[in-house]
CSV table of C-alpha atoms in Angstrom, one decimal:
chain,number,residue,atom,x,y,z
A,92,MET,CA,-10.6,-3.3,-33.2
A,93,TRP,CA,-7.1,-3.7,-34.8
A,94,LEU,CA,-6.5,0.0,-34.4
A,95,LYS,CA,-7.4,-0.2,-30.7
A,96,SER,CA,-5.2,-3.2,-30.2
A,97,LEU,CA,-2.3,-1.4,-32.0
A,98,ALA,CA,-2.8,1.7,-29.8
A,99,LEU,CA,-2.8,-0.4,-26.7
A,100,LEU,CA,0.4,-2.2,-27.8
A,101,LEU,CA,2.1,1.2,-28.5
A,102,MET,CA,1.1,2.5,-25.1
A,103,VAL,CA,2.5,-0.4,-23.1
A,104,LEU,CA,5.6,-0.5,-25.3
A,105,SER,CA,6.2,3.1,-24.4
A,106,PHE,CA,5.9,2.2,-20.7
A,107,SER,CA,8.4,-0.6,-21.3
A,108,PHE,CA,10.9,1.7,-22.8
A,109,ILE,CA,10.6,4.2,-20.1
A,110,TYR,CA,11.0,1.5,-17.5
A,111,TRP,CA,14.1,0.0,-19.3
A,112,ARG,CA,15.6,3.4,-19.8
A,113,THR,CA,15.3,4.4,-16.1
A,114,THR,CA,16.3,1.1,-14.5
A,115,HIS,CA,18.8,-0.9,-16.6
A,116,LYS,CA,21.9,0.9,-15.3
A,117,GLN,CA,20.8,0.8,-11.6
A,118,ASN,CA,19.1,-2.6,-11.5
A,119,PRO,CA,20.5,-5.3,-13.7
A,120,LYS,CA,17.5,-7.5,-13.0
A,121,PRO,CA,14.4,-5.2,-13.3
A,122,THR,CA,11.0,-6.6,-12.6
A,123,GLY,CA,10.2,-6.1,-16.3
A,124,ILE,CA,7.1,-5.3,-18.4
A,125,ARG,CA,4.8,-7.6,-20.2
A,126,ILE,CA,2.4,-6.7,-22.9
A,127,THR,CA,-1.1,-7.2,-21.6
A,128,ASP,CA,-4.6,-7.2,-22.9
A,129,PRO,CA,-7.1,-4.8,-21.4
A,130,LEU,CA,-7.6,-5.8,-17.7
A,131,PRO,CA,-9.6,-8.9,-17.1
A,132,ILE,CA,-12.5,-8.3,-14.7
A,133,THR,CA,-13.2,-11.3,-12.5
A,134,LEU,CA,-14.9,-11.7,-9.1
A,135,GLU,CA,-12.1,-13.9,-7.8
A,136,MET,CA,-9.9,-13.1,-4.8
A,137,PRO,CA,-6.1,-13.7,-4.5
A,138,LYS,CA,-5.0,-17.3,-4.2
A,139,GLU,CA,-1.6,-16.9,-2.7
A,140,SER,CA,0.6,-14.7,-0.6
A,141,GLY,CA,2.1,-11.5,-1.8
A,142,ILE,CA,2.2,-7.7,-1.2
A,143,PHE,CA,-1.3,-6.2,-0.7
A,144,PHE,CA,-2.6,-2.7,-1.4
A,145,ILE,CA,-6.3,-1.8,-1.2
A,146,GLU,CA,-8.7,0.9,-2.4
A,147,THR,CA,-11.8,0.8,-0.2
A,148,THR,CA,-13.6,3.7,-2.1
A,149,ASP,CA,-15.0,3.6,-5.6
A,150,ARG,CA,-12.1,5.6,-6.9
A,151,MET,CA,-10.8,4.3,-10.2
A,152,PHE,CA,-8.2,6.9,-11.1
A,153,PRO,CA,-5.4,6.3,-8.6
A,154,PRO,CA,-3.2,9.4,-8.2
A,155,SER,CA,0.6,9.2,-8.7
A,156,LEU,CA,1.4,8.5,-5.1
A,157,VAL,CA,-0.8,5.4,-5.2
A,158,ALA,CA,0.8,4.2,-8.4
A,159,CYS,CA,4.2,4.8,-7.0
A,160,SER,CA,3.5,2.8,-3.9
A,161,VAL,CA,2.4,-0.2,-5.9
A,162,GLU,CA,5.2,0.1,-8.5
A,163,SER,CA,7.9,0.5,-5.9
A,164,ALA,CA,6.7,-2.6,-4.1
A,165,ALA,CA,6.8,-4.5,-7.4
A,166,ARG,CA,10.4,-3.4,-8.0
A,167,THR,CA,11.5,-4.0,-4.4
A,168,TYR,CA,9.9,-7.5,-4.3
A,169,PRO,CA,10.4,-8.8,-7.9
A,170,ASN,CA,9.7,-12.4,-6.9
A,171,LYS,CA,6.4,-11.7,-5.1
A,172,THR,CA,3.0,-11.0,-6.5
A,173,VAL,CA,1.8,-7.4,-5.8
A,174,TYR,CA,-2.0,-7.2,-5.5
A,175,PHE,CA,-4.0,-4.0,-5.8
A,176,LEU,CA,-7.6,-4.7,-4.8
A,177,MET,CA,-10.1,-2.1,-5.7
A,178,LYS,CA,-13.7,-1.9,-4.5
A,179,GLY,CA,-14.8,0.2,-7.6
A,180,LEU,CA,-13.6,-2.6,-10.0
A,181,THR,CA,-16.7,-4.5,-11.1
A,182,ASN,CA,-18.0,-6.3,-14.2
A,183,GLU,CA,-19.6,-3.0,-15.2
A,184,ILE,CA,-16.3,-1.3,-15.6
A,185,SER,CA,-14.7,-1.5,-19.0
A,186,ILE,CA,-11.0,-0.9,-19.0
A,187,ASN,CA,-9.5,-0.6,-22.5
A,188,ILE,CA,-7.4,1.8,-24.5
A,189,ASN,CA,-10.2,4.3,-24.7
A,190,SER,CA,-11.1,4.4,-21.0
A,191,ASN,CA,-8.5,6.7,-19.8
A,192,TYR,CA,-7.5,4.5,-16.9
A,193,THR,CA,-3.8,5.4,-17.5
A,194,ALA,CA,-2.6,4.5,-14.0
A,195,LEU,CA,-4.3,1.1,-14.0
A,196,LEU,CA,-3.0,0.3,-17.5
A,197,LEU,CA,0.5,1.4,-16.3
A,198,LEU,CA,0.4,-0.9,-13.2
A,199,ALA,CA,-1.1,-3.8,-15.1
A,200,SER,CA,1.8,-3.7,-17.5
A,201,VAL,CA,4.2,-4.5,-14.6
A,202,LYS,CA,5.1,-8.2,-14.6
A,203,ASN,CA,4.3,-9.0,-10.9
A,204,VAL,CA,1.3,-6.7,-10.4
A,205,LYS,CA,-2.2,-8.1,-10.4
A,206,ILE,CA,-5.3,-6.0,-10.0
A,207,PHE,CA,-8.4,-7.5,-8.5
A,208,PRO,CA,-11.9,-6.4,-7.4
A,209,LEU,CA,-12.3,-6.0,-3.7
A,210,SER,CA,-15.4,-7.7,-2.3
A,211,PHE,CA,-15.8,-7.1,1.4
A,212,GLU,CA,-18.2,-10.0,1.8
A,213,GLU,CA,-16.0,-12.4,0.1
A,214,LEU,CA,-12.9,-11.3,1.9
A,215,PHE,CA,-14.4,-11.5,5.4
A,216,LYS,CA,-15.9,-14.9,4.8
A,217,ASP,CA,-14.6,-17.5,7.2
A,218,THR,CA,-13.1,-14.9,9.6
A,219,PRO,CA,-14.5,-13.3,12.8
A,220,LEU,CA,-15.3,-10.2,10.8
A,221,SER,CA,-18.1,-11.8,8.7
A,222,PRO,CA,-20.8,-11.6,11.3
A,223,TRP,CA,-19.8,-8.0,12.2
A,224,TYR,CA,-19.9,-7.0,8.5
A,225,GLN,CA,-23.4,-8.6,7.9
A,226,LYS,CA,-24.8,-6.5,10.7
A,227,ILE,CA,-23.1,-3.2,10.3
A,228,ASP,CA,-24.7,-0.2,8.7
A,229,PRO,CA,-21.9,1.8,6.9
A,230,SER,CA,-24.0,4.9,6.5
A,231,LYS,CA,-24.1,5.3,10.3
A,232,GLN,CA,-20.3,4.9,10.8
A,233,ARG,CA,-18.3,8.1,11.2
A,234,PHE,CA,-15.0,6.7,9.9
A,235,TRP,CA,-16.3,3.8,7.8
A,236,ILE,CA,-13.7,4.0,5.0
A,237,HIS,CA,-10.9,3.9,7.6
A,238,HIS,CA,-12.5,1.2,9.6
A,239,VAL,CA,-13.3,-1.2,6.8
A,240,SER,CA,-9.8,-0.7,5.5
A,241,ASP,CA,-8.5,-1.8,9.0
A,242,ALA,CA,-10.6,-4.9,8.7
A,243,CYS,CA,-9.5,-5.6,5.2
A,244,ARG,CA,-5.8,-5.6,6.0
A,245,ALA,CA,-6.1,-8.0,8.9
A,246,ALA,CA,-8.3,-10.4,6.8
A,247,LEU,CA,-6.0,-10.3,3.7
A,248,VAL,CA,-2.8,-11.0,5.6
A,249,TRP,CA,-4.5,-13.7,7.8
A,250,LYS,CA,-6.1,-15.4,4.8
A,251,TYR,CA,-3.2,-15.3,2.3
A,252,GLY,CA,-0.1,-14.3,4.1
A,253,GLY,CA,2.3,-11.7,3.1
A,254,ILE,CA,2.7,-7.9,3.6
A,255,TYR,CA,0.0,-5.2,3.7
A,256,MET,CA,1.0,-1.6,2.9
A,257,ASP,CA,-1.0,1.6,2.7
A,258,THR,CA,-1.2,3.2,-0.6
A,259,ASP,CA,1.0,6.1,0.5
A,260,VAL,CA,4.1,3.9,1.5
A,261,VAL,CA,7.0,4.0,-1.0
A,262,SER,CA,9.2,0.8,-0.8
A,263,LEU,CA,12.9,1.2,-0.7
A,264,ARG,CA,14.3,-2.2,0.1
A,265,PRO,CA,12.8,-5.6,1.2
A,266,VAL,CA,11.8,-6.2,4.8
A,267,PRO,CA,14.1,-9.1,5.8
A,268,VAL,CA,11.6,-10.8,8.2
A,269,GLU,CA,8.2,-12.4,7.5
A,270,ASP,CA,6.2,-11.8,10.7
A,271,PHE,CA,6.4,-8.3,11.8
A,272,LEU,CA,4.6,-5.1,13.1
A,273,VAL,CA,6.1,-1.7,12.9
A,274,ALA,CA,6.3,0.9,15.7
A,275,GLU,CA,5.2,4.3,14.8
A,276,HIS,CA,7.0,5.7,17.9
A,277,SER,CA,7.9,4.5,21.3
A,278,HIS,CA,5.0,2.6,22.9
A,279,SER,CA,2.7,2.9,19.9
A,280,CYS,CA,2.3,0.5,17.0
A,281,SER,CA,1.3,1.4,13.5
A,282,SER,CA,-1.1,-0.3,11.1
A,283,SER,CA,0.0,1.1,7.7
A,284,VAL,CA,2.5,-1.7,7.2
A,285,LEU,CA,2.4,-5.2,8.6
A,286,GLY,CA,3.4,-8.7,7.5
A,287,PHE,CA,2.6,-12.2,8.7
A,288,ASN,CA,2.6,-15.7,7.4
A,289,ARG,CA,-0.8,-17.2,6.5
A,290,HIS,CA,-3.2,-18.1,9.3
A,291,HIS,CA,-0.9,-16.5,11.9
A,292,PRO,CA,-2.9,-16.7,15.2
A,293,PHE,CA,-2.0,-13.2,16.3
A,294,LEU,CA,-4.0,-11.8,13.4
A,295,TRP,CA,-7.0,-14.0,14.2
A,296,ASP,CA,-6.9,-12.7,17.8
A,297,CYS,CA,-6.7,-9.2,16.3
A,298,MET,CA,-9.9,-9.8,14.3
A,299,VAL,CA,-11.7,-11.1,17.3
A,300,ASP,CA,-10.7,-8.0,19.3
A,301,TYR,CA,-11.7,-5.8,16.3
A,302,VAL,CA,-15.3,-7.0,16.6
A,303,ILE,CA,-15.5,-7.1,20.4
A,304,ASN,CA,-14.2,-3.6,20.8
A,305,TYR,CA,-15.5,-1.9,17.7
A,306,ASN,CA,-16.3,1.7,18.0
A,307,GLY,CA,-17.4,3.4,14.8
A,308,ASP,CA,-16.9,6.9,16.3
A,309,MET,CA,-13.3,6.5,17.2
A,310,TRP,CA,-10.6,6.9,14.5
A,311,GLY,CA,-7.8,4.5,15.0
A,312,GLN,CA,-9.6,2.2,17.5
A,313,GLN,CA,-9.5,-0.7,14.9
A,314,GLY,CA,-6.2,0.4,13.4
A,315,PRO,CA,-3.0,1.5,15.4
A,316,MET,CA,-4.8,1.2,18.7
A,317,LEU,CA,-5.8,-2.4,17.9
A,318,TYR,CA,-2.3,-3.6,17.2
A,319,THR,CA,-0.9,-1.6,20.1
A,320,ARG,CA,-3.2,-3.1,22.7
A,321,MET,CA,-2.9,-6.6,21.2
A,322,SER,CA,0.9,-6.7,21.1
A,323,ALA,CA,1.0,-5.2,24.6
A,324,LYS,CA,-0.8,-8.3,25.8
A,325,LEU,CA,2.1,-10.5,24.6
A,326,CYS,CA,5.2,-8.5,25.5
A,327,LYS,CA,6.5,-5.3,27.0
A,328,MET,CA,6.4,-2.4,24.6
A,329,PRO,CA,10.0,-1.4,23.7
A,330,ASP,CA,11.1,2.2,23.9
A,331,PHE,CA,13.5,1.8,21.0
A,332,ALA,CA,16.3,3.8,22.6
A,333,ASN,CA,18.7,2.2,20.3
A,334,VAL,CA,18.4,1.5,16.5
A,335,GLY,CA,17.7,-2.1,16.8
A,336,ASP,CA,14.4,-4.0,16.3
A,337,ALA,CA,12.7,-6.0,18.9
A,338,MET,CA,11.0,-9.4,19.3
A,339,CYS,CA,7.5,-9.9,20.6
A,340,GLN,CA,7.2,-13.7,21.1
A,341,ASN,CA,7.2,-15.1,17.6
A,342,PHE,CA,7.2,-11.9,15.5
A,343,SER,CA,9.4,-8.9,15.0
A,344,TYR,CA,8.6,-5.4,16.2
A,345,LEU,CA,10.4,-3.1,13.9
A,346,GLN,CA,11.7,0.2,15.1
A,347,PRO,CA,10.1,3.5,13.8
A,348,LYS,CA,12.8,4.4,11.4
A,349,ARG,CA,12.1,1.4,9.3
A,350,PHE,CA,9.0,3.2,7.8
A,351,TYR,CA,8.6,6.5,9.7
A,352,PRO,CA,11.9,8.4,9.7
A,353,ILE,CA,9.7,11.4,9.2
A,354,SER,CA,6.9,11.5,11.7
A,355,TYR,CA,3.4,12.6,10.9
A,356,PRO,CA,3.7,16.2,12.3
A,357,SER,CA,6.6,16.7,9.8
A,358,TRP,CA,5.0,15.2,6.7
A,359,ARG,CA,5.5,18.3,4.7
A,360,ARG,CA,9.2,17.6,4.6
A,361,TYR,CA,8.6,15.1,1.8
A,362,TYR,CA,7.5,18.1,-0.4
A,363,GLU,CA,10.4,20.4,0.5
A,364,LYS,CA,13.9,20.7,-1.0
A,365,TRP,CA,16.0,18.7,1.5
A,366,GLU,CA,19.7,18.0,0.8
A,367,ASN,CA,21.2,14.8,1.9
A,368,ALA,CA,17.7,13.3,2.7
A,369,GLU,CA,19.0,9.9,1.7
A,370,SER,CA,21.1,9.7,4.9
A,371,VAL,CA,18.0,10.0,7.0
A,372,PHE,CA,16.5,6.9,5.2
A,373,ASN,CA,19.5,4.6,5.6
A,374,LEU,CA,17.6,2.4,8.1
A,375,SER,CA,14.3,2.5,6.2
A,376,TYR,CA,12.6,-0.3,4.3
A,377,GLY,CA,10.0,2.1,3.1
A,378,LEU,CA,8.6,5.5,3.7
A,379,HIS,CA,5.1,6.5,4.8
A,380,PHE,CA,4.0,9.8,3.3
A,381,TRP,CA,1.2,10.4,5.8
A,382,ASN,CA,-1.2,11.3,3.0
A,383,TYR,CA,-4.1,11.4,5.5
A,384,MET,CA,-2.5,14.6,6.9
A,385,ASN,CA,-2.1,16.1,3.4
A,386,LYS,CA,-5.2,18.4,3.5
A,387,GLU,CA,-3.4,20.8,1.3
A,388,HIS,CA,-3.4,18.2,-1.5
A,389,ARG,CA,0.3,18.6,-2.2
A,390,GLU,CA,1.6,16.4,-5.0
A,391,VAL,CA,4.9,15.4,-6.6
A,392,THR,CA,5.7,17.8,-9.3
A,393,ALA,CA,8.4,17.5,-12.1
A,394,GLY,CA,11.3,19.8,-11.7
A,395,SER,CA,10.5,20.7,-8.0
A,396,ASP,CA,13.7,19.1,-6.7
A,397,THR,CA,11.9,17.9,-3.6
A,398,VAL,CA,12.5,14.8,-1.5
A,399,ALA,CA,9.3,13.3,-3.0
A,400,GLU,CA,10.4,13.9,-6.6
A,401,HIS,CA,13.8,12.3,-5.9
A,402,LEU,CA,12.1,9.3,-4.3
A,403,PHE,CA,9.7,8.9,-7.3
A,404,LYS,CA,12.6,9.0,-9.8
A,405,GLU,CA,14.6,6.4,-7.9
A,406,ASN,CA,11.9,4.0,-6.8
A,407,CYS,CA,9.0,4.3,-9.2
A,408,PRO,CA,10.4,5.8,-12.4
A,409,LEU,CA,7.6,4.3,-14.6
A,410,THR,CA,5.1,6.4,-12.5
A,411,TYR,CA,7.3,9.4,-12.5
A,412,TYR,CA,8.0,9.6,-16.2
A,413,SER,CA,4.5,8.4,-17.3
A,414,LEU,CA,2.2,10.2,-14.8
A,415,VAL,CA,4.2,13.0,-13.1
A,416,LYS,CA,6.5,14.4,-15.8
A,417,ARG,CA,3.9,14.1,-18.6
A,418,ASN,CA,1.3,15.8,-16.4
A,419,PRO,CA,3.1,18.6,-14.6
A,420,SER,CA,1.0,20.6,-12.1
């Protein structure tokens, strides 16, 4: 046992050194690393607001893009708790130095990251989604993973307050407002990033509409289409002809360049060499990599000099040096 404990200590200390080496010159107040025991497995849900990421499949080995999304959020919001909720995390899973859960051990070592099990039943309790979930047969749903993910994000932010992000969104700088949606392009809202205070009535109304208009055969019906149609009931959809954001009653409607300076048809640009890419991201709070479009399974590779590699080095160096550079493709 003492040998296992020593090995775990050395692993986390190595993460700490990498983190310090890559951030101390650029960020005088890094989020920091703490030495942790193997991950505690509980059936509790979060108790407070924060930044939320979810894994709605049973996958337990997050790829580098997922790890970068969580790490970059932790670095961007050092005073907020970053939650990573995973459906596959159960009492039967043993996470220790011998389990090869390298990405999870890495993320658990970051001071403000907490990893929790994701229980759909517990999360949907006391929301309009609970009766729907009790009746639905996931095996008969064409896009179940996507639809249950749509349900989770609305319930999480309504219950606890904070920001939800997809696990392919790399954070660059903090969003300066608390209640917001993000436009994907003119007249269409996205669902990959959203933020609201706890118990915001707009999200309750979205969950009600989710259930009433649920269509298991239509991708996006409970995601981008949900927030587009619900916000359209409250205000005229802006065309974002200028670079400013808009207001929709009591929440902000952020213009597309805040998270989507590269639109989904051009997602490959993240994996290409692209000089002066930083100038394109001047208005962005984060970047959506559109991983759903990545049917070619492109990954960040060390030494590729791509936009993605530069973003990893700058915004999630712990992930880059521990997962990407040590495991070149």
